[in-house]
XYZ file of C-alpha atoms in Angstrom:
562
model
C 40.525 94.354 32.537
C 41.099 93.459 28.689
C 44.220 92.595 27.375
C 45.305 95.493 24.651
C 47.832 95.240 22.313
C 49.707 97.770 20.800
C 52.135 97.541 17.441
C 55.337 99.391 18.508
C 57.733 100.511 15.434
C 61.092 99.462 17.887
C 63.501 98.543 15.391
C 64.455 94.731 16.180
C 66.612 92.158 14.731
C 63.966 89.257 14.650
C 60.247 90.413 13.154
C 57.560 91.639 15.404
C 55.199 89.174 16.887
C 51.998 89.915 17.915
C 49.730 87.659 19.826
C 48.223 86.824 22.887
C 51.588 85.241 23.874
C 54.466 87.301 25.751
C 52.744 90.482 25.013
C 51.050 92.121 28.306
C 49.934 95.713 26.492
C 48.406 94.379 23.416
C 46.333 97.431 22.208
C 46.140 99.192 18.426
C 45.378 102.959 18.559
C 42.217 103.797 17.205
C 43.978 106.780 14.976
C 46.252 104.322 13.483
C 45.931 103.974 9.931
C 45.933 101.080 7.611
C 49.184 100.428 5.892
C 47.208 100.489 2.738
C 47.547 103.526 0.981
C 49.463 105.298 3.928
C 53.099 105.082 1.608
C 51.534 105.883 -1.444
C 53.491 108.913 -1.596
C 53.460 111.263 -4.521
C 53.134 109.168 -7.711
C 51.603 109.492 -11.179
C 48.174 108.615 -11.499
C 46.265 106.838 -14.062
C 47.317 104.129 -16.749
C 47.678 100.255 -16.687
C 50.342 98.274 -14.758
C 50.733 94.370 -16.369
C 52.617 92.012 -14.152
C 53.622 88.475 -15.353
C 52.032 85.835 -12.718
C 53.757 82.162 -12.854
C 50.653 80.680 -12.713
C 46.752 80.708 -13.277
C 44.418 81.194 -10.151
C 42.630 78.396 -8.820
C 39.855 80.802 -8.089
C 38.908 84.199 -6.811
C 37.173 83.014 -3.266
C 40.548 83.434 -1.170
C 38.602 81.265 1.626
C 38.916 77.914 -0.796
C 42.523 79.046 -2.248
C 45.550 77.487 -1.323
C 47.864 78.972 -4.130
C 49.810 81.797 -3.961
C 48.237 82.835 -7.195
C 45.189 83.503 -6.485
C 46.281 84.848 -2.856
C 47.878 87.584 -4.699
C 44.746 88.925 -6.782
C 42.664 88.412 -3.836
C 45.310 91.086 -1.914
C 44.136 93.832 -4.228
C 40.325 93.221 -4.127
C 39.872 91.917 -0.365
C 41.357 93.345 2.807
C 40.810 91.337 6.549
C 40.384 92.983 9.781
C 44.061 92.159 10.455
C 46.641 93.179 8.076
C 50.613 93.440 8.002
C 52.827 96.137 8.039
C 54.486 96.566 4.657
C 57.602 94.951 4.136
C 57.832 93.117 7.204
C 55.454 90.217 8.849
C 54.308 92.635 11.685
C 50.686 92.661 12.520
C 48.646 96.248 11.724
C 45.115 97.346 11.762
C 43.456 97.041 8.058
C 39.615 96.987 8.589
C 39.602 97.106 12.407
C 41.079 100.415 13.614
C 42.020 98.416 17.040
C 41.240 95.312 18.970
C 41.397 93.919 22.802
C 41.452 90.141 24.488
C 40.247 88.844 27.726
C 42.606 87.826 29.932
C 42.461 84.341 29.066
C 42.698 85.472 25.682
C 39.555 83.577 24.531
C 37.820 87.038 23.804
C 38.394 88.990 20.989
C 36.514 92.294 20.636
C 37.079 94.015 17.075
C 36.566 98.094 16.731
C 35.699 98.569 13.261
C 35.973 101.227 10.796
C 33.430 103.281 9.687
C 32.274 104.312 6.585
C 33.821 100.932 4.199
C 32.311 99.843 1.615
C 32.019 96.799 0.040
C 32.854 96.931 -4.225
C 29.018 96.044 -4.541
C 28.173 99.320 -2.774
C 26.897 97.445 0.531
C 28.156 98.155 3.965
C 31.110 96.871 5.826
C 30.097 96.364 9.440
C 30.161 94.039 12.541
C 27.020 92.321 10.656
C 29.170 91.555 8.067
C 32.435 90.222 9.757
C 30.256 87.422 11.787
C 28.640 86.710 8.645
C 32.443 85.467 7.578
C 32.904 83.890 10.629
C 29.715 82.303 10.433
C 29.881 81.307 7.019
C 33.789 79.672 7.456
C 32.753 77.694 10.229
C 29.354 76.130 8.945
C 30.898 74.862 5.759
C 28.960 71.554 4.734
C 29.854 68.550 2.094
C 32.831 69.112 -0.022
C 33.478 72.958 1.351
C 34.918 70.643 4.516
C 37.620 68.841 2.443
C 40.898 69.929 3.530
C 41.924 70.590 -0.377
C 39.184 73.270 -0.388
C 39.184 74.717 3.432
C 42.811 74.148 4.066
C 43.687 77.377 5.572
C 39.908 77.200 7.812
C 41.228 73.105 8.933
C 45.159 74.293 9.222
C 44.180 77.079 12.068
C 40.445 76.451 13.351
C 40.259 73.087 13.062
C 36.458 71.704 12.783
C 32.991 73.006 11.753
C 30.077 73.590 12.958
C 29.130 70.073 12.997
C 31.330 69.124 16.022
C 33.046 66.527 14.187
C 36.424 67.710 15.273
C 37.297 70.266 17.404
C 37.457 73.986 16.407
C 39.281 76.867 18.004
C 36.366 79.332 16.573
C 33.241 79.301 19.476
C 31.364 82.390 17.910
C 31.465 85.839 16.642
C 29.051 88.577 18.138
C 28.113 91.866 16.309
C 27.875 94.117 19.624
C 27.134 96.848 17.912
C 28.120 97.672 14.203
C 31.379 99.236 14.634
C 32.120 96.179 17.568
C 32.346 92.663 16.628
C 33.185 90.182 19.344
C 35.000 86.920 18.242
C 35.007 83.892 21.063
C 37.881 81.231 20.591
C 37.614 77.652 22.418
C 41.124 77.738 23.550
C 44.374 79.952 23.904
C 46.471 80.232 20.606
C 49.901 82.797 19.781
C 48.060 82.790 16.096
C 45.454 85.012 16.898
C 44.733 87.864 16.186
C 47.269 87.751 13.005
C 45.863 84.339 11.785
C 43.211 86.984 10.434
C 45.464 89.242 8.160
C 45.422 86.066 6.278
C 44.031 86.012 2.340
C 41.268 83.281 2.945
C 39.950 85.052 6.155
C 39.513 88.590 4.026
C 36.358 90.178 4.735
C 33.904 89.299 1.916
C 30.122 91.009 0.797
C 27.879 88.752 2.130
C 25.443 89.851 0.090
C 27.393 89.062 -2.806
C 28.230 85.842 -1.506
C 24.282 84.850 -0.787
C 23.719 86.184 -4.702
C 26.022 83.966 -6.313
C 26.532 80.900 -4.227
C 29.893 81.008 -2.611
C 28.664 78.234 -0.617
C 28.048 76.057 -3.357
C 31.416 73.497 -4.105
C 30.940 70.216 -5.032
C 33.316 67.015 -5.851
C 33.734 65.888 -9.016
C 36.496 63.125 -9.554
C 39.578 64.084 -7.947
C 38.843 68.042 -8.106
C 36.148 70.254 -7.243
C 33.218 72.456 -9.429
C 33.212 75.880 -7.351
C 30.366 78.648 -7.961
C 29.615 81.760 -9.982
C 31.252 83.958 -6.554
C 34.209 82.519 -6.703
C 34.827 82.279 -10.416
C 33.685 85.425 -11.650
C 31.880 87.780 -8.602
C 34.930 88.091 -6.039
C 33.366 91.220 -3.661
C 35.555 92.676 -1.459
C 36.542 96.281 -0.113
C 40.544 96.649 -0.843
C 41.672 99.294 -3.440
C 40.948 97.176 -6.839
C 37.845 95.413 -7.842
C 37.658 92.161 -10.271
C 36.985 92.703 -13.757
C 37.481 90.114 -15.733
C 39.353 86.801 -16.390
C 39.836 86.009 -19.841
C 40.819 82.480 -20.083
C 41.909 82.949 -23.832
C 44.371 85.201 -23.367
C 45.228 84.058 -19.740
C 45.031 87.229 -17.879
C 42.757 88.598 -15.433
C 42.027 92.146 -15.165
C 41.280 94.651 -11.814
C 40.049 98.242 -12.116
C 40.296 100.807 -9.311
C 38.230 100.862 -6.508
C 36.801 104.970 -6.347
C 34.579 104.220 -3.140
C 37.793 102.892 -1.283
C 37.951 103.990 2.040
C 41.391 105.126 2.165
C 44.209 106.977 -0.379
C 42.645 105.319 -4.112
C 44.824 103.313 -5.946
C 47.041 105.221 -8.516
C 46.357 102.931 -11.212
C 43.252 102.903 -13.259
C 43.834 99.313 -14.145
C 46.059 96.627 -12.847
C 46.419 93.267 -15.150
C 47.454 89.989 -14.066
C 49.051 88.102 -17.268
C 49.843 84.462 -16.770
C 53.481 83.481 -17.869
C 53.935 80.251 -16.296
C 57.972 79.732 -17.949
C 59.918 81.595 -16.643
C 62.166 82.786 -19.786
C 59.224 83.547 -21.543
C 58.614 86.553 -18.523
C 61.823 87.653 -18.588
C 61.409 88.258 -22.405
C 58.111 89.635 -22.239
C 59.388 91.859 -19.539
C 62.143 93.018 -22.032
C 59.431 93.498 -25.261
C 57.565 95.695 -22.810
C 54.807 93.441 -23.256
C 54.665 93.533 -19.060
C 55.904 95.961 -16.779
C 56.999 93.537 -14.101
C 56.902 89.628 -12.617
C 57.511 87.733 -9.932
C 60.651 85.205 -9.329
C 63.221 85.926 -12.021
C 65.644 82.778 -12.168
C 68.302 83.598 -9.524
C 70.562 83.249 -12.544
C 69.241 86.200 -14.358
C 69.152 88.643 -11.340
C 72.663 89.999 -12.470
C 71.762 90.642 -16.331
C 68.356 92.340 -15.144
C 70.289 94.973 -13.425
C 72.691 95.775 -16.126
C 69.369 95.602 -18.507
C 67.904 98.791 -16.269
C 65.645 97.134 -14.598
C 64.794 97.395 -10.426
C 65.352 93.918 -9.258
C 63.554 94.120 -5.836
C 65.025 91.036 -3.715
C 62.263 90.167 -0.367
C 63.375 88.832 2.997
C 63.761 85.002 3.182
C 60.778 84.100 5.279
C 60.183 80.506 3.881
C 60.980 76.693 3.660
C 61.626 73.812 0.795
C 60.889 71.298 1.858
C 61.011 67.402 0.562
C 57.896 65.809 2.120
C 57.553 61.762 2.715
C 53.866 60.337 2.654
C 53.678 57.120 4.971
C 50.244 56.393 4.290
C 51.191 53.618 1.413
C 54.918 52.803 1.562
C 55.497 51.027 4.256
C 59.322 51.347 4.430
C 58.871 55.479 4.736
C 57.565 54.681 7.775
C 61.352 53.457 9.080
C 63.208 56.344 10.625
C 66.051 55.083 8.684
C 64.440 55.172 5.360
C 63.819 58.622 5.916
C 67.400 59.363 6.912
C 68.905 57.620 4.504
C 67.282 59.945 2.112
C 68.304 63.002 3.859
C 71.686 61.745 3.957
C 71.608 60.979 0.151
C 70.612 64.763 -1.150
C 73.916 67.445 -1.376
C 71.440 70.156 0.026
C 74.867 72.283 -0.169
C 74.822 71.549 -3.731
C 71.517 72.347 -4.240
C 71.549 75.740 -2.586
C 74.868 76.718 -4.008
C 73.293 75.524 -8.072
C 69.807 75.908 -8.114
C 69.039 78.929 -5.150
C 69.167 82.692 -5.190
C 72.491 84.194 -4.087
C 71.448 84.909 0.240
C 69.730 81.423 0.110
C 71.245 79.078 2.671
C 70.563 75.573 3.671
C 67.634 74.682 5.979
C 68.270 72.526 9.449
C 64.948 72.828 10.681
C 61.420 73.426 9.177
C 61.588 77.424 10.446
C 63.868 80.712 9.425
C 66.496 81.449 12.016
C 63.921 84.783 12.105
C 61.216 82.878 13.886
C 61.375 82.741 18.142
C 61.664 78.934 19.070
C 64.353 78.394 15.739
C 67.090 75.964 17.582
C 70.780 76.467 17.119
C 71.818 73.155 18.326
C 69.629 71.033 15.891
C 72.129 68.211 15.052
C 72.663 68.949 11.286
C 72.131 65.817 8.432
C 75.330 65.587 6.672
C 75.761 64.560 2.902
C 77.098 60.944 2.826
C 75.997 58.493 -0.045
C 77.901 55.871 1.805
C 75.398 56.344 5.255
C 72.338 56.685 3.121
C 73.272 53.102 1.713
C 74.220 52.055 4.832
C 71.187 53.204 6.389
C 68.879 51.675 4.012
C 70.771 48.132 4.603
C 70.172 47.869 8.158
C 66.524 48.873 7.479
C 66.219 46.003 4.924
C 65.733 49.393 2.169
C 68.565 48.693 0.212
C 65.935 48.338 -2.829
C 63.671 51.395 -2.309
C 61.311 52.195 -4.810
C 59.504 55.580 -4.404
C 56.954 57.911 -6.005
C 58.330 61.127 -6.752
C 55.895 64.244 -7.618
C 57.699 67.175 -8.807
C 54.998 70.033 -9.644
C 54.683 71.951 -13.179
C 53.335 75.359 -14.277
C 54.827 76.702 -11.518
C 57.488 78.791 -9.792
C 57.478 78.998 -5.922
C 59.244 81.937 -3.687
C 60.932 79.121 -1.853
C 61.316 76.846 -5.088
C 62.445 79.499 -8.511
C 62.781 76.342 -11.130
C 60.722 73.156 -9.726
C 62.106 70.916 -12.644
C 65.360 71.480 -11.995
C 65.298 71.155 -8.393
C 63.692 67.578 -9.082
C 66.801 66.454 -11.393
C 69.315 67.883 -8.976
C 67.490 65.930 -5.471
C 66.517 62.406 -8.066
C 70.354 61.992 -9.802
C 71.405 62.270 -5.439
C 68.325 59.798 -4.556
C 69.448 57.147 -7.757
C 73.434 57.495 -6.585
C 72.265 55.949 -3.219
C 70.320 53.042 -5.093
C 67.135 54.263 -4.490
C 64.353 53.633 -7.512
C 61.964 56.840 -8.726
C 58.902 56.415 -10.232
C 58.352 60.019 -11.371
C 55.097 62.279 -11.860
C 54.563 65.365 -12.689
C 51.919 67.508 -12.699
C 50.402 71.066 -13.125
C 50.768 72.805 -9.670
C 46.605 73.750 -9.681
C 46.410 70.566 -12.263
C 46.341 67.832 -10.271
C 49.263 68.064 -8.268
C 48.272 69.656 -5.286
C 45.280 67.556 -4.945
C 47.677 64.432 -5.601
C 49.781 65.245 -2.777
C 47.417 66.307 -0.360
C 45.534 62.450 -1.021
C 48.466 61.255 -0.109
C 49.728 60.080 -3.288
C 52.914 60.555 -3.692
C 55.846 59.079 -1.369
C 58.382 61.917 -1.670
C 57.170 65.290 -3.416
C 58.647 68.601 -3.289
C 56.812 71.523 -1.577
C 57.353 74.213 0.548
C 55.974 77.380 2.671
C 56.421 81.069 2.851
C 55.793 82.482 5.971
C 52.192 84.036 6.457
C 52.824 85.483 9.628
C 55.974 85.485 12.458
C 54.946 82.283 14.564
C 56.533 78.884 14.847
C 53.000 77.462 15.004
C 52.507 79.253 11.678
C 55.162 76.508 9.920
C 55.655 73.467 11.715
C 51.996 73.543 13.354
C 50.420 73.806 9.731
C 52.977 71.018 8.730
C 52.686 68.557 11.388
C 49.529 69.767 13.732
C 47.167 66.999 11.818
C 48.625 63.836 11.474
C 46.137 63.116 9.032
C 47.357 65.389 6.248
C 50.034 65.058 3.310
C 52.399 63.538 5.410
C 50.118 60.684 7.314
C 52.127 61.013 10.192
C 49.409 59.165 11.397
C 51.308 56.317 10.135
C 53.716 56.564 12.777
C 53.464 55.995 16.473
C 54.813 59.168 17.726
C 52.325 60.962 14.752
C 49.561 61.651 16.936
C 51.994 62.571 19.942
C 53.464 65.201 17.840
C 50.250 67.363 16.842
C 48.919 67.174 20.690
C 52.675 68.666 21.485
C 52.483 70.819 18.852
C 48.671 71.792 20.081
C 50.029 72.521 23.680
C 53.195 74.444 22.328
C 50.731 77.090 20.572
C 48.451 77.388 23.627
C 51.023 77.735 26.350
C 50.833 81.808 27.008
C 54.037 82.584 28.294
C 55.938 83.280 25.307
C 59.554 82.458 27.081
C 57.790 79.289 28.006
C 56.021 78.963 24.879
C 59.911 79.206 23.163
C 61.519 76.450 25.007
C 58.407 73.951 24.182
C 58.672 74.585 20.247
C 63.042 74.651 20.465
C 62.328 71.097 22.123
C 60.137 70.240 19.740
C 62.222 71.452 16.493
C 65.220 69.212 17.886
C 63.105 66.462 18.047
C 61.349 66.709 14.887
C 64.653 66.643 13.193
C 66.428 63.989 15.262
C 63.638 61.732 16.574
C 60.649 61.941 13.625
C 61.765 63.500 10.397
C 58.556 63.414 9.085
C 60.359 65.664 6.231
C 63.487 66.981 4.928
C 63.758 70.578 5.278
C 66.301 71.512 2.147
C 66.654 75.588 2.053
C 65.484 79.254 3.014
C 65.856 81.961 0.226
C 64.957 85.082 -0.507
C 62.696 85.241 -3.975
C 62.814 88.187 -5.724
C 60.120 90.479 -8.459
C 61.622 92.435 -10.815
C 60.163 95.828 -11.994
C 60.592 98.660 -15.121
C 62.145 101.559 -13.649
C 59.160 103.911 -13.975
C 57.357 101.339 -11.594
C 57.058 103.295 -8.178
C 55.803 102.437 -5.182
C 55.726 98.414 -4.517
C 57.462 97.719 -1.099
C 58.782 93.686 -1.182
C 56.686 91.560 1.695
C 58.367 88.703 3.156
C 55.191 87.360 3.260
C 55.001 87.894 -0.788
C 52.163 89.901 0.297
C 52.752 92.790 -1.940
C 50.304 95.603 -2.198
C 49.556 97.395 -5.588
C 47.618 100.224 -4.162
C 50.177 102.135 -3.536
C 52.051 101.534 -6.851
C 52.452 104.191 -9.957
C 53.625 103.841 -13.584
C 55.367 106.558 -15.215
């Protein structure tokens, strides 16, 4: 018999995981509802909600978007089969109503539901979610780089083309309410890998029309198509619009063939405010009616102002990354703890982090199963970082720092800031910067993911409640921004990690990743882990409806003005 899985609503202290691991009755009832719409309650409808983004999309094709940016447009006009309960990580049924494994969990059968449509009026069916599949796994050319698949290389792996392995074997439209996916091996990602923005359900018609396939190289950055620039097609509650460069905002209308409760809103626009003063005081004109990560600083005033300071879970990491691809000291353990030692991280939290934030010993939330207590914690000493980089013949380290503009991350409020704070610690201990900055979707993600800079700050925010979902996307390749692959125990690490996420006993599957998150930390530092805290939005008062995600997954649907 099939494996089903069930969401239960028990209240518990750490978020609900669902996966093939450590669950034995793994089944969604048909008659549960999507979350969408479900909480949308009683509120006005009509008018025009503006929100103040930090920064400008990359693109509108969630499958080649790695920026939070453009994940949260693509929440209002794409939904995936998998979705997550509001305000918490836990997995729910969006567009399938319910799903089963084999035993072996290598089988995935999908019940859809009915009646979706797509914006462009076409049908959402079993068809249609192995065209997806189909169309993420037989990516060719520059669609393969991991700067445009990331998400596609981070949890399947390869492509069709068999040049490295892929967890994805094939997807099956039964019938067209049943899609069947098949999976090479055993993972605890899946099925809630799929309530992921890049693996939304997208028209392929649409997509066939205008190209989505079509991305080619160009320098150091990539051309993508007419889909993913101006024709995103999905079925959530809000369909694209328009992006008007000019006047940097983008704009969504409501969805009236949405399957579920239609959004309240007639119009929802996204207005790009990249400094962060200049929201708050756009916010206070009443030019916007919202934005996302107020400084910590300014929480306080906000309140007293009248406005609804809405503060998420923390569910992330910051995270100070080392490249060992071209300095060859970084690739001495001691190099690498000398610069932990050098950085105050207690400092840091205490000056530059929301109040709740709290310094990080390990690359994982004390939320996550597989978090370990006993991870011996780096201690702030000057005197051992020199000492340190003496005995590794460091004592005059010169690195690359990247420190990203244009940008404010849940996990990282005031970038620039955080850079002087870690550098003036880094230059006490002797150690040389050679500093670059960059426009987060300018050139700096790209930089760092070509391995170009030796130390550059970074960071995740949980997209669902597994340890392979952090420190598997971190570390998994050894070929990625941190070359561990430049290290002997590199390649070691991302087969342990590998077997960690495919072991099915979830008490089992615990002990492997605790093991593994001591070591990391003690044996490899392949990274300095510097905080978890909780970012916040902050809302007029006749805003209504808009649950915080500790994802930063939040929904608009729902949401009313006046």
């Amino acid at each position: 018999m099939p494996k089903k899985f069930t969401a239960l609503r028990t209240p518990m202290r750490r978020l609900a995981v669902i996966g093939v691991a450590g669950v034995t009755a793994l089944s969604l009832a048909s008659c549960a509802q999507s979350q969408r719409g479900n909480d949308a309650g009683q509120g006005k409808v009509g008018g025009t909600m503006t929100f103040g983004a930090e920064g400008a999309p990359k693109l509108f094709d969630p499958f080649y978007a790695t920026d939070g940016a453009t994940f949260r447009i693509s929440r209002q006009i794409f939904e995936g089969l998998v979705g997550f309960e509001p305000g918490t990580a836990k997995a729910a049924p969006e567009l399938a109503e319910k799903w089963s494994s084999s035993p072996d969990g290598k089988v995935w059968t999908f019940t859809l539901r009915e009646g979706v449509k797509f914006h462009d009026n076409t049908d959402f069916n079993a068809e249609a979610v192995c065209a997806n599949f189909n169309r993420w796994y037989n990516q060719k050319g520059a669609g393969q780089s991991d700067a445009v698949s990331q998400y596609w290389g981070d949890n399947f792996g390869g492509f069709s083309d068999g040049a490295k392995p892929s967890l994805f074997k094939s997807c099956t439209a039964k019938d067209p309410k049943t899609a069947v996916v098949e999976l090479t091996a055993t993972t605890s990602k899946f099925p809630d890998v799929l309530g992921l923005p890049s693996f939304s359900m997208q028209s392929p018609t649409a997509m066939k029309k205008f190209n989505a396939d079509d991305v080619k190289a160009q320098g150091d950055s990539f051309v993508f198509n007419e889909y993913a620039l101006k024709n995103p097609t999905g079925t959530g509650p809000f369909k694209f619009v328009n992006y008007d460069t000019a006047n940097n905002s983008i704009e969504l209308a409501r969805f009236d063939g949405y399957r579920a409760d239609k959004a309240k809103l007639d119009k929802l626009i996204f207005k790009i405010i990249p400094d962060e003063t200049a929201r708050k005081q756009a916010l206070q004109t009443g030019d916007i009616d919202g934005y996302d990560y107020p400084a910590p600083a300014d929480w306080a005033q906000l309140k007293r102002d009248g406005f609804n300071v809405a503060i998420r879970p923390a569910f992330n990491v910051m995270y100070l990354g080392f490249t060992q691809k071209n300095n060859a000291k970084l690739k001495d353990l001691k190099v690498r703890q000398a610069i932990a030692h050098a950085i105050n991280r207690e400092q840091l939290v205490k000056s530059q982090l929301p109040e709740g934030a709290v310094v990080a010993t390990q690359f994982i939330p004390d939320t996550v199963d597989g978090y370990n207590p006993d991870v011996k914690k780096i201690e702030y000493s000057t005197a051992k970082a020199k000492q340190l980089l003496a005995e590794a013949g460091a004592s005059d380290l010169t690195v690359n720092f990247y420190w990203p503009s244009e940008v404010t991350r849940p996990y990282m409020p005031n970038p620039k800031d955080i850079y002087g704070a870690i550098a003036a610690d880094l230059q006490a201990a002797g150690i040389k910067i050679n500093v670059t900055t960059k426009p987060w979707n300018g050139g700096y993600l790209t930089d760092v993911d070509q391995n170009k800079a030796d130390l550059f700050l970074l960071g995740w925010t949980g997209d669902f409640n597994t340890v392979d979902n952090f420190v598997g996307t971190f570390f998994g390749n050894p070929e990625n921004r941190f070359y561990t692959a430049g290290s002997p125990w590199g390649t070691k690490l991302g087969a342990d990690l590998k077997k960690a996420d495919a072991e099915p006993n979830k008490a089992a599957r615990d002990q492997l990743y605790k093991g593994l998150n001591k070591q990391i930390m003690e044996e490899y530092l392949p990274a300095v882990p510097l905080s978890h805290s909780p970012p916040a939005l902050v809302l007029k008062k006749d805003i209504k409806g808009l649950v915080p995600s500790p994802l930063t997954a939040e929904e608009f649907g729902p949401v009313s003005k006046g």
